[in-house]
């Protein structure tokens, strides 16, 4: 049997992708190491190593070899002879290749330097609450992104091109629709909650909790979720994250606050949700660019699902509260499970996104979305950002920052040029609620499973419906195949109304 | 000012070396990770990543670019215009390049597969004490090495070519001389020790010692040695090692035996000695192939110096025994410091190299050296190895293995094709004793410094004389510049006679 030209090219293509994935995995491990336990004096040299390997990876992604293989495999007769997964690999790589090739290398290199400097400047500016210091950098970053958008091309709104990088297929039109619908319900719901006389008492969440005990309980819950410790590990960092190096090595990190019983726990469950996704990707996708979550939004749906819809649910605490009490002897003797559940779900508008509760979190995202949209339509200028920020916070959340450090400067995303990323967080909440509606139909005793501490059937269901596909299905294909319809914000609204209506006796 | 052709080539050469060093560092981190905490299900994919990056590294080392740069920079007029360090870089790379280029790629690939299989087979064979199972693999490995030696060329003894890979410049003639001199004195010394009625009691070294306490004491001693924890870390592994990823990141590992107070401690000091070397290489060598120890023998001299000449010295225990007693409350109340010191230096011929005492260790090495020499001169056949091994053990150490598992199959080295490596261990002991003789002259209160727990001047002396040069001086240049003469086994003999004559009251 002779090998056809197609087979040869396909094999060469897969070899190249596997090589690129190898570099990604090596770089991923170096990042994990730098953030967990790498000795600080080794960091400068290590950063250069990361730079060298990332540079080589980029070169491969825009190499003539890649270009020729993609051109050839995209020819109609060859493409149609490929399997479904192989087609997606070609399409995905072609998208990255075209995007990278359209930027002049010199321009791209300048942008990398710019964002790297901007991140340092942002750190100082945030610390000093000095927006003027950061403003010229942000202006350049926005201007460069506008140039890139012109080179990349766009349909409809310029911002669509950026959104598509994090959530393939997402548009301003769609986000305006779903965020509009969400806001329309969330804002009055928040008002009712604030007016309710039935507010939870939450002081007991703030006591002194030994780190070892916090860690032991976090590990226990991870195990309950079906996180595979033979394919991962839990470490400590300043900023928690999950990193899927390969499906057999998906690591998570958390941060222990000495006076907060929930912070590390829910942080761990959140990252654990991301990790379950990456641990359960089908082995046949290993070594391909499809061996990762399909989008930031779908990824976030899994972390949020486990964190909020399971971890902050009443049946969860009906089952696990006794274990938490036993873990902290004497510290929760006088706290009833219902009081703990309500405290854990306290809603309170605040200034800082990452500390926000489940409900108001979405409003923090909408503020950023409106601003980003305005920056790329020209409706908002970088100079006006602090003012716009403060107005929108007052409008959406009813709170106003006392300075720009806790206002417009609070997030690192813009310093790194990550415009279009923020919406993923709220999309994740919507996807999660929509999936929960389906899972409740297909596993009718959903609450009973949680209440019995039987979480594995839930993990298995998600693995079967979502995780195993990795990036071989688009976000829209995933949400449609799982729930039977496209993204619909109503399920999140219904979930909120039901949950908080109950907690606040509305 | 125009850039000359030489400057251009030199800059391109350094760029290529820095790139190669980056790959080495990434691979080094992946190895460290696999041996310390990597989740086991991720290992197969990680091994492939290591394979891909190592393959790329090898390709660079034999690339046309490397060949052309080396050829050009080796031209007499250009070479003479280079600085001393640059010349060494060219010479070192040329040596590796020539060696690699002389082996047909197909042959080399087959050898990699052969040794990889042989290591698995060896593990089983050792476990089952079944030499016949391993013999055909070892025959092929020796035969292939003989073919390689023909391709590489050799001067005098064929084995010289292998020795040179681990200890540049070392020869059979030199080893015969120094090992002969050493054996001539060590064997009768051992006989006197065995005949001495003054044997130390050592039962108290075997009690139950909590792992956390062992770790705390190991960390304390490392700190005393001047190991920089901002440029390293201590982890746990089955087989302890040190790995210098860059001078700012030199990690060590150890193994805690629950019933042995010394094993982890001396293992840590040993690896700490290796690490001090790597941590103190001059920063200007970072990113070059000279940023590592100059040879296996000189590297081992530093681990042995710290482990034996300092860690197993009387002044060391006069200072640190009280800390050890405090670390294990109640466990050494009735043991006098002198008894602890003597127990820690007990000499007892045994079958297993890695468990041998300081004195007899060298005899284990000589057995292996004699066998390797015979294999490559044709005087010994692979089929005869078990018999030869047992005879030599009887002859050198007076003990005979009861089976091949604790005999000829005990070490992994030959399965991996590492012929020529073993002598480094004994060379390290000789270099170390020779350096100690010099340090005692230059720091006249050497014992007093140790006795006062003032180890840093010793570390600084070694850093200044040895460590900072990395591989920019040859082993012979190092030992000559430090001690004023070439390798001389007499100093190790004198050290042994003095130390054990005292302990055993000879």
PDB file of N, CA, C and O in Angstrom, chain A residues 39-46 49, chain B residues 21 25 226-233 243-251 274-288 290-293 467-470:
ATOM      1  N   UNK A  39      12.822  29.236  43.074  1.00  0.00           N
ATOM      2  CA  UNK A  39      13.602  30.205  43.845  1.00  0.00           C
ATOM      3  C   UNK A  39      13.725  31.522  43.095  1.00  0.00           C
ATOM      4  O   UNK A  39      13.919  31.539  41.880  1.00  0.00           O
ATOM      5  N   UNK A  40      13.603  32.634  43.836  1.00  0.00           N
ATOM      6  CA  UNK A  40      13.439  33.921  43.153  1.00  0.00           C
ATOM      7  C   UNK A  40      14.666  34.351  42.365  1.00  0.00           C
ATOM      8  O   UNK A  40      14.549  35.025  41.350  1.00  0.00           O
ATOM      9  N   UNK A  41      15.847  33.920  42.803  1.00  0.00           N
ATOM     10  CA  UNK A  41      17.040  34.339  42.063  1.00  0.00           C
ATOM     11  C   UNK A  41      17.164  33.653  40.696  1.00  0.00           C
ATOM     12  O   UNK A  41      17.960  34.082  39.865  1.00  0.00           O
ATOM     13  N   UNK A  42      16.399  32.606  40.489  1.00  0.00           N
ATOM     14  CA  UNK A  42      16.445  31.932  39.192  1.00  0.00           C
ATOM     15  C   UNK A  42      15.478  32.511  38.178  1.00  0.00           C
ATOM     16  O   UNK A  42      15.511  32.148  37.000  1.00  0.00           O
ATOM     17  N   UNK A  43      14.600  33.411  38.650  1.00  0.00           N
ATOM     18  CA  UNK A  43      13.519  33.898  37.783  1.00  0.00           C
ATOM     19  C   UNK A  43      14.024  34.660  36.543  1.00  0.00           C
ATOM     20  O   UNK A  43      13.523  34.426  35.436  1.00  0.00           O
ATOM     21  N   UNK A  44      14.998  35.562  36.683  1.00  0.00           N
ATOM     22  CA  UNK A  44      15.420  36.292  35.467  1.00  0.00           C
ATOM     23  C   UNK A  44      15.893  35.350  34.348  1.00  0.00           C
ATOM     24  O   UNK A  44      15.463  35.482  33.203  1.00  0.00           O
ATOM     25  N   UNK A  45      16.747  34.376  34.704  1.00  0.00           N
ATOM     26  CA  UNK A  45      17.215  33.438  33.674  1.00  0.00           C
ATOM     27  C   UNK A  45      16.060  32.591  33.154  1.00  0.00           C
ATOM     28  O   UNK A  45      15.953  32.318  31.958  1.00  0.00           O
ATOM     29  N   UNK A  46      15.168  32.166  34.077  1.00  0.00           N
ATOM     30  CA  UNK A  46      14.033  31.350  33.653  1.00  0.00           C
ATOM     31  C   UNK A  46      13.140  32.119  32.700  1.00  0.00           C
ATOM     32  O   UNK A  46      12.616  31.572  31.728  1.00  0.00           O
ATOM     33  N   UNK A  49      14.442  31.881  29.330  1.00  0.00           N
ATOM     34  CA  UNK A  49      14.187  30.558  28.753  1.00  0.00           C
ATOM     35  C   UNK A  49      12.754  30.500  28.211  1.00  0.00           C
ATOM     36  O   UNK A  49      12.509  30.023  27.096  1.00  0.00           O
TER      37      UNK A  49
ATOM     38  N   UNK B  21      21.083  26.263  25.584  1.00  0.00           N
ATOM     39  CA  UNK B  21      21.055  26.247  27.053  1.00  0.00           C
ATOM     40  C   UNK B  21      19.609  26.406  27.551  1.00  0.00           C
ATOM     41  O   UNK B  21      19.237  25.843  28.583  1.00  0.00           O
ATOM     42  N   UNK B  25      17.724  23.872  30.039  1.00  0.00           N
ATOM     43  CA  UNK B  25      17.103  24.281  31.302  1.00  0.00           C
ATOM     44  C   UNK B  25      15.655  23.809  31.373  1.00  0.00           C
ATOM     45  O   UNK B  25      15.202  23.318  32.414  1.00  0.00           O
ATOM     46  N   UNK B 226      25.934  27.543  53.780  1.00  0.00           N
ATOM     47  CA  UNK B 226      25.866  28.686  52.876  1.00  0.00           C
ATOM     48  C   UNK B 226      25.077  28.393  51.609  1.00  0.00           C
ATOM     49  O   UNK B 226      25.156  29.137  50.633  1.00  0.00           O
ATOM     50  N   UNK B 227      24.329  27.283  51.624  1.00  0.00           N
ATOM     51  CA  UNK B 227      23.403  27.023  50.504  1.00  0.00           C
ATOM     52  C   UNK B 227      22.380  28.148  50.490  1.00  0.00           C
ATOM     53  O   UNK B 227      21.806  28.488  51.530  1.00  0.00           O
ATOM     54  N   UNK B 228      22.176  28.746  49.326  1.00  0.00           N
ATOM     55  CA  UNK B 228      21.300  29.908  49.206  1.00  0.00           C
ATOM     56  C   UNK B 228      19.871  29.460  48.864  1.00  0.00           C
ATOM     57  O   UNK B 228      19.607  29.028  47.741  1.00  0.00           O
ATOM     58  N   UNK B 229      18.988  29.577  49.837  1.00  0.00           N
ATOM     59  CA  UNK B 229      17.597  29.124  49.619  1.00  0.00           C
ATOM     60  C   UNK B 229      16.805  30.050  48.701  1.00  0.00           C
ATOM     61  O   UNK B 229      15.726  29.694  48.259  1.00  0.00           O
ATOM     62  N   UNK B 230      17.349  31.214  48.425  1.00  0.00           N
ATOM     63  CA  UNK B 230      16.690  32.070  47.425  1.00  0.00           C
ATOM     64  C   UNK B 230      17.130  31.665  46.022  1.00  0.00           C
ATOM     65  O   UNK B 230      16.672  32.225  45.033  1.00  0.00           O
ATOM     66  N   UNK B 231      18.054  30.722  45.953  1.00  0.00           N
ATOM     67  CA  UNK B 231      18.530  30.226  44.661  1.00  0.00           C
ATOM     68  C   UNK B 231      18.456  28.707  44.635  1.00  0.00           C
ATOM     69  O   UNK B 231      19.251  28.041  43.978  1.00  0.00           O
ATOM     70  N   UNK B 232      17.490  28.159  45.378  1.00  0.00           N
ATOM     71  CA  UNK B 232      17.363  26.709  45.397  1.00  0.00           C
ATOM     72  C   UNK B 232      16.244  26.247  46.311  1.00  0.00           C
ATOM     73  O   UNK B 232      15.554  27.069  46.925  1.00  0.00           O
ATOM     74  N   UNK B 233      16.033  24.954  46.394  1.00  0.00           N
ATOM     75  CA  UNK B 233      15.029  24.380  47.278  1.00  0.00           C
ATOM     76  C   UNK B 233      15.364  22.914  47.510  1.00  0.00           C
ATOM     77  O   UNK B 233      16.073  22.283  46.727  1.00  0.00           O
ATOM     78  N   UNK B 243      20.372  19.453  40.879  1.00  0.00           N
ATOM     79  CA  UNK B 243      20.272  19.882  39.484  1.00  0.00           C
ATOM     80  C   UNK B 243      20.409  21.394  39.395  1.00  0.00           C
ATOM     81  O   UNK B 243      19.650  22.132  40.018  1.00  0.00           O
ATOM     82  N   UNK B 244      21.410  21.837  38.655  1.00  0.00           N
ATOM     83  CA  UNK B 244      21.631  23.267  38.476  1.00  0.00           C
ATOM     84  C   UNK B 244      20.949  23.732  37.213  1.00  0.00           C
ATOM     85  O   UNK B 244      21.459  23.535  36.117  1.00  0.00           O
ATOM     86  N   UNK B 245      19.772  24.324  37.359  1.00  0.00           N
ATOM     87  CA  UNK B 245      19.028  24.775  36.176  1.00  0.00           C
ATOM     88  C   UNK B 245      19.652  26.062  35.656  1.00  0.00           C
ATOM     89  O   UNK B 245      19.846  26.246  34.463  1.00  0.00           O
ATOM     90  N   UNK B 246      19.948  26.961  36.567  1.00  0.00           N
ATOM     91  CA  UNK B 246      20.823  28.101  36.307  1.00  0.00           C
ATOM     92  C   UNK B 246      21.392  28.472  37.682  1.00  0.00           C
ATOM     93  O   UNK B 246      20.896  27.980  38.692  1.00  0.00           O
ATOM     94  N   UNK B 247      22.425  29.319  37.757  1.00  0.00           N
ATOM     95  CA  UNK B 247      23.040  29.565  39.072  1.00  0.00           C
ATOM     96  C   UNK B 247      22.065  30.136  40.103  1.00  0.00           C
ATOM     97  O   UNK B 247      22.316  30.033  41.304  1.00  0.00           O
ATOM     98  N   UNK B 248      20.960  30.690  39.650  1.00  0.00           N
ATOM     99  CA  UNK B 248      19.948  31.201  40.569  1.00  0.00           C
ATOM    100  C   UNK B 248      18.892  30.160  40.913  1.00  0.00           C
ATOM    101  O   UNK B 248      17.920  30.470  41.617  1.00  0.00           O
ATOM    102  N   UNK B 249      19.047  28.949  40.416  1.00  0.00           N
ATOM    103  CA  UNK B 249      18.036  27.916  40.645  1.00  0.00           C
ATOM    104  C   UNK B 249      18.704  26.540  40.629  1.00  0.00           C
ATOM    105  O   UNK B 249      18.743  25.868  39.609  1.00  0.00           O
ATOM    106  N   UNK B 250      19.247  26.185  41.785  1.00  0.00           N
ATOM    107  CA  UNK B 250      19.978  24.926  41.916  1.00  0.00           C
ATOM    108  C   UNK B 250      19.271  24.097  42.989  1.00  0.00           C
ATOM    109  O   UNK B 250      19.350  24.388  44.174  1.00  0.00           O
ATOM    110  N   UNK B 251      18.536  23.086  42.551  1.00  0.00           N
ATOM    111  CA  UNK B 251      17.669  22.347  43.469  1.00  0.00           C
ATOM    112  C   UNK B 251      18.316  21.050  43.927  1.00  0.00           C
ATOM    113  O   UNK B 251      19.026  20.416  43.165  1.00  0.00           O
ATOM    114  N   UNK B 274      27.346  19.614  45.846  1.00  0.00           N
ATOM    115  CA  UNK B 274      27.160  19.791  44.398  1.00  0.00           C
ATOM    116  C   UNK B 274      26.494  21.146  44.114  1.00  0.00           C
ATOM    117  O   UNK B 274      26.864  21.862  43.192  1.00  0.00           O
ATOM    118  N   UNK B 275      25.501  21.459  44.937  1.00  0.00           N
ATOM    119  CA  UNK B 275      24.709  22.675  44.696  1.00  0.00           C
ATOM    120  C   UNK B 275      25.524  23.942  44.942  1.00  0.00           C
ATOM    121  O   UNK B 275      25.385  24.928  44.202  1.00  0.00           O
ATOM    122  N   UNK B 276      26.373  23.936  45.968  1.00  0.00           N
ATOM    123  CA  UNK B 276      27.202  25.123  46.222  1.00  0.00           C
ATOM    124  C   UNK B 276      28.049  25.438  44.989  1.00  0.00           C
ATOM    125  O   UNK B 276      28.234  26.597  44.627  1.00  0.00           O
ATOM    126  N   UNK B 277      28.570  24.392  44.382  1.00  0.00           N
ATOM    127  CA  UNK B 277      29.349  24.548  43.150  1.00  0.00           C
ATOM    128  C   UNK B 277      28.509  25.295  42.104  1.00  0.00           C
ATOM    129  O   UNK B 277      28.902  26.354  41.597  1.00  0.00           O
ATOM    130  N   UNK B 278      27.334  24.775  41.813  1.00  0.00           N
ATOM    131  CA  UNK B 278      26.500  25.346  40.737  1.00  0.00           C
ATOM    132  C   UNK B 278      25.946  26.730  41.080  1.00  0.00           C
ATOM    133  O   UNK B 278      25.741  27.553  40.193  1.00  0.00           O
ATOM    134  N   UNK B 279      25.677  26.959  42.367  1.00  0.00           N
ATOM    135  CA  UNK B 279      25.118  28.272  42.750  1.00  0.00           C
ATOM    136  C   UNK B 279      26.156  29.382  42.614  1.00  0.00           C
ATOM    137  O   UNK B 279      25.807  30.549  42.485  1.00  0.00           O
ATOM    138  N   UNK B 280      27.438  28.995  42.685  1.00  0.00           N
ATOM    139  CA  UNK B 280      28.480  30.015  42.748  1.00  0.00           C
ATOM    140  C   UNK B 280      29.297  30.168  41.464  1.00  0.00           C
ATOM    141  O   UNK B 280      30.369  30.754  41.474  1.00  0.00           O
ATOM    142  N   UNK B 281      28.749  29.626  40.376  1.00  0.00           N
ATOM    143  CA  UNK B 281      29.403  29.845  39.083  1.00  0.00           C
ATOM    144  C   UNK B 281      29.231  31.318  38.701  1.00  0.00           C
ATOM    145  O   UNK B 281      28.182  31.908  38.930  1.00  0.00           O
ATOM    146  N   UNK B 282      30.280  31.877  38.134  1.00  0.00           N
ATOM    147  CA  UNK B 282      30.269  33.293  37.784  1.00  0.00           C
ATOM    148  C   UNK B 282      29.097  33.642  36.852  1.00  0.00           C
ATOM    149  O   UNK B 282      28.876  32.967  35.850  1.00  0.00           O
ATOM    150  N   UNK B 283      28.338  34.711  37.187  1.00  0.00           N
ATOM    151  CA  UNK B 283      27.152  35.073  36.394  1.00  0.00           C
ATOM    152  C   UNK B 283      27.484  35.302  34.914  1.00  0.00           C
ATOM    153  O   UNK B 283      26.623  35.114  34.059  1.00  0.00           O
ATOM    154  N   UNK B 284      28.723  35.680  34.613  1.00  0.00           N
ATOM    155  CA  UNK B 284      29.014  35.959  33.200  1.00  0.00           C
ATOM    156  C   UNK B 284      28.988  34.689  32.347  1.00  0.00           C
ATOM    157  O   UNK B 284      28.955  34.769  31.121  1.00  0.00           O
ATOM    158  N   UNK B 285      28.993  33.534  32.991  1.00  0.00           N
ATOM    159  CA  UNK B 285      28.932  32.281  32.216  1.00  0.00           C
ATOM    160  C   UNK B 285      27.501  31.807  31.960  1.00  0.00           C
ATOM    161  O   UNK B 285      27.278  30.839  31.229  1.00  0.00           O
ATOM    162  N   UNK B 286      26.525  32.507  32.578  1.00  0.00           N
ATOM    163  CA  UNK B 286      25.118  32.117  32.389  1.00  0.00           C
ATOM    164  C   UNK B 286      24.769  32.125  30.897  1.00  0.00           C
ATOM    165  O   UNK B 286      25.150  33.039  30.170  1.00  0.00           O
ATOM    166  N   UNK B 287      24.049  31.091  30.467  1.00  0.00           N
ATOM    167  CA  UNK B 287      23.626  31.022  29.069  1.00  0.00           C
ATOM    168  C   UNK B 287      24.685  30.455  28.144  1.00  0.00           C
ATOM    169  O   UNK B 287      24.479  30.377  26.942  1.00  0.00           O
ATOM    170  N   UNK B 288      25.834  30.037  28.709  1.00  0.00           N
ATOM    171  CA  UNK B 288      26.877  29.404  27.892  1.00  0.00           C
ATOM    172  C   UNK B 288      27.041  27.951  28.336  1.00  0.00           C
ATOM    173  O   UNK B 288      26.627  27.591  29.430  1.00  0.00           O
ATOM    174  N   UNK B 290      29.573  26.688  29.397  1.00  0.00           N
ATOM    175  CA  UNK B 290      30.564  26.627  30.477  1.00  0.00           C
ATOM    176  C   UNK B 290      29.939  26.846  31.848  1.00  0.00           C
ATOM    177  O   UNK B 290      30.625  26.794  32.863  1.00  0.00           O
ATOM    178  N   UNK B 291      28.631  27.090  31.862  1.00  0.00           N
ATOM    179  CA  UNK B 291      27.945  27.354  33.133  1.00  0.00           C
ATOM    180  C   UNK B 291      27.551  26.042  33.800  1.00  0.00           C
ATOM    181  O   UNK B 291      26.366  25.757  33.996  1.00  0.00           O
ATOM    182  N   UNK B 292      28.529  25.222  34.143  1.00  0.00           N
ATOM    183  CA  UNK B 292      28.296  23.957  34.832  1.00  0.00           C
ATOM    184  C   UNK B 292      29.626  23.512  35.413  1.00  0.00           C
ATOM    185  O   UNK B 292      30.655  24.140  35.139  1.00  0.00           O
ATOM    186  N   UNK B 293      29.617  22.466  36.225  1.00  0.00           N
ATOM    187  CA  UNK B 293      30.867  21.969  36.783  1.00  0.00           C
ATOM    188  C   UNK B 293      31.796  21.492  35.676  1.00  0.00           C
ATOM    189  O   UNK B 293      31.351  21.081  34.611  1.00  0.00           O
ATOM    190  N   UNK B 467      34.540  27.116  42.270  1.00  0.00           N
ATOM    191  CA  UNK B 467      33.160  27.192  41.779  1.00  0.00           C
ATOM    192  C   UNK B 467      32.982  28.216  40.663  1.00  0.00           C
ATOM    193  O   UNK B 467      32.332  27.959  39.653  1.00  0.00           O
ATOM    194  N   UNK B 468      33.543  29.418  40.869  1.00  0.00           N
ATOM    195  CA  UNK B 468      33.209  30.509  39.939  1.00  0.00           C
ATOM    196  C   UNK B 468      33.650  30.232  38.498  1.00  0.00           C
ATOM    197  O   UNK B 468      33.060  30.746  37.559  1.00  0.00           O
ATOM    198  N   UNK B 469      34.655  29.366  38.333  1.00  0.00           N
ATOM    199  CA  UNK B 469      35.153  29.111  36.987  1.00  0.00           C
ATOM    200  C   UNK B 469      34.234  28.224  36.140  1.00  0.00           C
ATOM    201  O   UNK B 469      34.399  28.161  34.925  1.00  0.00           O
ATOM    202  N   UNK B 470      33.319  27.524  36.778  1.00  0.00           N
ATOM    203  CA  UNK B 470      32.472  26.614  36.003  1.00  0.00           C
ATOM    204  C   UNK B 470      33.344  25.709  35.151  1.00  0.00           C
ATOM    205  O   UNK B 470      34.314  25.137  35.636  1.00  0.00           O
TER     206      UNK B 470
END
